[in-house]
Short mmCIF file of C-alpha atoms in Angstrom, two decimals:
data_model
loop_
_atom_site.label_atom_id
_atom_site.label_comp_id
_atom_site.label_asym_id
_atom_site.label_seq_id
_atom_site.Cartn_x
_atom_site.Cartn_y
_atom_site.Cartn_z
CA UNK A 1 95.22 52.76 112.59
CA UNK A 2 95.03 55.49 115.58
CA UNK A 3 92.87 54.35 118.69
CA UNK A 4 92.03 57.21 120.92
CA UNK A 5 90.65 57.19 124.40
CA UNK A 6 88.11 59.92 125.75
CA UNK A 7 85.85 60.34 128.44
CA UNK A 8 82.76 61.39 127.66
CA UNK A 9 80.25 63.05 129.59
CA UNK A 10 75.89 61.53 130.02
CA UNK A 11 74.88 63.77 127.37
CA UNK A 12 77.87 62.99 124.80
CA UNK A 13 77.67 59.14 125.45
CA UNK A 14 74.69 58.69 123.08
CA UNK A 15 76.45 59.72 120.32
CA UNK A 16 78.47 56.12 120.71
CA UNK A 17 75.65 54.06 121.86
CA UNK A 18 75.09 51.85 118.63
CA UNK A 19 78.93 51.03 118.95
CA UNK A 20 79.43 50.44 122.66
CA UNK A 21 76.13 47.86 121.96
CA UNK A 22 78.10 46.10 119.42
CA UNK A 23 80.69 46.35 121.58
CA UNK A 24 79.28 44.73 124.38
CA UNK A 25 77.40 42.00 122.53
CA UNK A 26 80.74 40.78 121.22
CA UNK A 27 82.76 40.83 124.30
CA UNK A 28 80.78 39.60 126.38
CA UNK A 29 79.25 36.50 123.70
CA UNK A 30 82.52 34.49 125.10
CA UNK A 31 82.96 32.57 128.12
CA UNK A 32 82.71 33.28 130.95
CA UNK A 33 79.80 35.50 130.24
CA UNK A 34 78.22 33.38 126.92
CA UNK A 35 75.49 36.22 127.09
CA UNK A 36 73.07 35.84 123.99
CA UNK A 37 73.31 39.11 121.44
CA UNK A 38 70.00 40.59 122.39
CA UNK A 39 71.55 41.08 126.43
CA UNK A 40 73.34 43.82 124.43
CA UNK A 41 70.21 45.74 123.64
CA UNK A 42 69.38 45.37 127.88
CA UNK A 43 72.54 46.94 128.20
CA UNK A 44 72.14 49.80 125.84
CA UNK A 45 68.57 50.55 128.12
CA UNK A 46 70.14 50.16 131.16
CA UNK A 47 73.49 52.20 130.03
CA UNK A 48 70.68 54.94 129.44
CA UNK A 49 69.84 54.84 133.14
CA UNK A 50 72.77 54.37 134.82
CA UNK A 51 74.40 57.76 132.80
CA UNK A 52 72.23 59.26 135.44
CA UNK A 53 73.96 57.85 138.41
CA UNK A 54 75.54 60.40 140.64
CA UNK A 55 79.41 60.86 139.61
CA UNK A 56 78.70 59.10 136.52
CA UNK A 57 81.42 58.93 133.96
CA UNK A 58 82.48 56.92 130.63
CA UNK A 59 85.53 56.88 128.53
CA UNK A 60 85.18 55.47 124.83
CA UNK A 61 87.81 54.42 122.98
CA UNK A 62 87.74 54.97 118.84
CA UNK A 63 89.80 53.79 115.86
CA UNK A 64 88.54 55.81 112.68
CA UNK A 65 85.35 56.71 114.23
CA UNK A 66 84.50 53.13 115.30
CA UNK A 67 84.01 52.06 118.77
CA UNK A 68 86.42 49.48 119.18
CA UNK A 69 86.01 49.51 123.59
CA UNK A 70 84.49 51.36 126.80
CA UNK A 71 84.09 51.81 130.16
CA UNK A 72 81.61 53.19 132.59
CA UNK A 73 82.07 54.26 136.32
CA UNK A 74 79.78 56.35 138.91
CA UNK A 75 80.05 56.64 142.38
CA UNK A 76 78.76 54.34 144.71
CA UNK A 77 75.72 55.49 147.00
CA UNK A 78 76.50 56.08 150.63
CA UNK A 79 73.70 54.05 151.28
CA UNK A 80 75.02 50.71 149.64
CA UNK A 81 72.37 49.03 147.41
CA UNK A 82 71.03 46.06 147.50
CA UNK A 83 69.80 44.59 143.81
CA UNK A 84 71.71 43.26 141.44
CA UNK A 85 75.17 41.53 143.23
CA UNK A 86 75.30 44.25 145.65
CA UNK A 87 74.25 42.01 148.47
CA UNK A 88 76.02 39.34 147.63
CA UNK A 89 79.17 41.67 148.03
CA UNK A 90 78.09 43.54 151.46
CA UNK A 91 77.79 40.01 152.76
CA UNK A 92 81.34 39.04 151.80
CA UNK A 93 83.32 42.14 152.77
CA UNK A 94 80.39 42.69 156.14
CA UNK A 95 78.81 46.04 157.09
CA UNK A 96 81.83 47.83 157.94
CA UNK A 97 84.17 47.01 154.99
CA UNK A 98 81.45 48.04 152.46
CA UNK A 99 80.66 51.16 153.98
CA UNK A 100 84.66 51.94 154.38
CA UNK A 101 85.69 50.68 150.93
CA UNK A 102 82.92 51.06 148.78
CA UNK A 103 80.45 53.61 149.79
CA UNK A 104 81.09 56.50 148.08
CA UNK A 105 83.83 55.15 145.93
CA UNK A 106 84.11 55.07 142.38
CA UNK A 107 82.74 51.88 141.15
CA UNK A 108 83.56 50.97 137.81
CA UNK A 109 80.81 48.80 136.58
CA UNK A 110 81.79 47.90 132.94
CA UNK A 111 84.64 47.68 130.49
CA UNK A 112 84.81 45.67 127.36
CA UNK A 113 87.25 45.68 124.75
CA UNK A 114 85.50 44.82 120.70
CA UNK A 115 88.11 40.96 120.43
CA UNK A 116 89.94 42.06 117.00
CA UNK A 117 91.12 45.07 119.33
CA UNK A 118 92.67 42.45 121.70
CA UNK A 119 96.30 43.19 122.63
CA UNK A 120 96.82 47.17 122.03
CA UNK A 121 96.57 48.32 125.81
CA UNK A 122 92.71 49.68 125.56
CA UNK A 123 91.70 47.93 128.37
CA UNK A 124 94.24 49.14 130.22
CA UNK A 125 93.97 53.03 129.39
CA UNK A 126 89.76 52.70 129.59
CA UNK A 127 90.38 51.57 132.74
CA UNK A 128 92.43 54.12 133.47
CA UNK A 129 90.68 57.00 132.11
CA UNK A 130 87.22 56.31 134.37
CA UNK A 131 89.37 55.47 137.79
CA UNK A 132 92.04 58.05 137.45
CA UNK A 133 89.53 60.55 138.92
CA UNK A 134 88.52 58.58 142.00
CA UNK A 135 87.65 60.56 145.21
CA UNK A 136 90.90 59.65 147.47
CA UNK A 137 91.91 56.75 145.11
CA UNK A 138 89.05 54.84 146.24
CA UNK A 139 87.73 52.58 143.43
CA UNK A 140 86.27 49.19 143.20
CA UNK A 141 85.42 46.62 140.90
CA UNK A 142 83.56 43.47 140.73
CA UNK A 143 84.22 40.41 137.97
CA UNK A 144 83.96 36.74 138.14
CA UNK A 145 87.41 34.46 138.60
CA UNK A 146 86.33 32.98 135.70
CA UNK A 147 87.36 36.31 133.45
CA UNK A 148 90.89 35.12 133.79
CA UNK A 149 92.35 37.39 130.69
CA UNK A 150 90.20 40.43 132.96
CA UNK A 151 91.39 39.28 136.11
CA UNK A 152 94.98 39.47 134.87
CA UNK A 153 94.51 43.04 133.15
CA UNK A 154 93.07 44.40 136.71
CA UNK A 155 96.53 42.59 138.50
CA UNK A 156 98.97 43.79 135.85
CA UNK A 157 97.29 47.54 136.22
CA UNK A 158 97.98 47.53 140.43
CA UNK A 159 94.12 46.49 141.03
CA UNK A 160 93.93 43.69 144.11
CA UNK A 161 91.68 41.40 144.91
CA UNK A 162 89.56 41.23 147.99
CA UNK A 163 90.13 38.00 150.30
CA UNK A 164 86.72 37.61 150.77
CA UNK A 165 85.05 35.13 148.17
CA UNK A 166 81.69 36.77 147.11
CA UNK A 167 78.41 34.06 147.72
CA UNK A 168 76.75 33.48 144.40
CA UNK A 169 76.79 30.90 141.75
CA UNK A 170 79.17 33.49 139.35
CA UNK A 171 82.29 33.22 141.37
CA UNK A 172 82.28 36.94 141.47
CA UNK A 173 85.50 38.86 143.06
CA UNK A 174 86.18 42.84 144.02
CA UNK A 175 88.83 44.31 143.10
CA UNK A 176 90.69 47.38 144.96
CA UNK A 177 92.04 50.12 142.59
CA UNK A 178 95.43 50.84 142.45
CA UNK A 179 95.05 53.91 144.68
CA UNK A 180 92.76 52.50 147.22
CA UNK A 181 93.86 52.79 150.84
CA UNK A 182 92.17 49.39 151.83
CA UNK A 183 94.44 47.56 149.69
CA UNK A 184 96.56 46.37 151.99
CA UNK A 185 94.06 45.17 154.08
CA UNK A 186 92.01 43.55 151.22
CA UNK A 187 94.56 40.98 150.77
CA UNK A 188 93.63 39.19 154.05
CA UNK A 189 90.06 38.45 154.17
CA UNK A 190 87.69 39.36 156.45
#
């Protein structure tokens, strides 16, 4: 069986919706995540939105027309949010760090792998295919330490973790791309 790997563009990622929802909903079912099925169809609303971020971009990967993993990425305002985790990250990296390493970087915000398509390098080339592009190298990523098998793929692809443990109840980490010129500094903390 061929698997190919393509990014796709807002307007082309709806043709792949229904499989990057079954997609989601059954790699993220396991722990660490344990998300219930329907969390799936919140993503699928949300994916709708957030393929209107600024520098948005996806890349789907396909084995006889079948989504078997995927990836999404945009660019992360200059004016660094504040829902979701963003916070929570601006208050473990501090004002200037954010706004050096992550504002206006490419932020890649998911990539799941369907399980029976475990072990073929997908993750690895999604992952590739939405960073590559990266303004100056600089992309970021956030996961929880508890994703150990994701934590490992980021490591074995040149990503590196930030020093500074993120506040929050998910054990949540960011990652430095392999490209990123904070890297370096990263490893030490704040």
């Amino acid at each position: 069986m061929t698997t190919e790997v393509r990014t796709v563009g807002p307007g082309e990622l709806i043709r792949y919706a229904d499989g990057i929802r079954d997609v989601y909903a059954s790699a993220f079912a396991a722990p660490p995540w344990s998300e219930d099925p329907a969390q799936a169809d919140v993503y699928a609303e949300r994916l709708a939105r957030d393929a209107l971020r600024p520098g948005f971009t996806a890349a789907v990967a396909t084995a006889e027309g079948t989504v078997t993993g995927f990836a999404t990425a945009w660019i992360t305002p200059e004016v660094f949010p504040a829902d979701r985790s963003y916070g929570q990250v601006a208050e473990a990296l501090g004002a200037g760090r954010t706004r050096a390493w992550l504002c206006g970087a490419l932020e890649v915000n998911e990539l799941a792998v369907a399980p029976e398509a475990h072990g073929a390098g997908l993750g690895a080339a999604l992952l590739d295919a939405v960073a590559g592009p990266a303004p100056g190298g600089r992309c970021w990523l956030l996961t929880s330490t508890r994703a150990e098998a994701a934590l490992r793929l980021y490591e074995r692809t040149g990503w590196r973790r930030v020093a500074a443990p993120v506040p929050g109840k998910a054990a949540l980490v960011v990652l430095l791309g392999p490209r990123h010129p904070g890297r370096a500094e990263a490893a030490g903390g704040r």
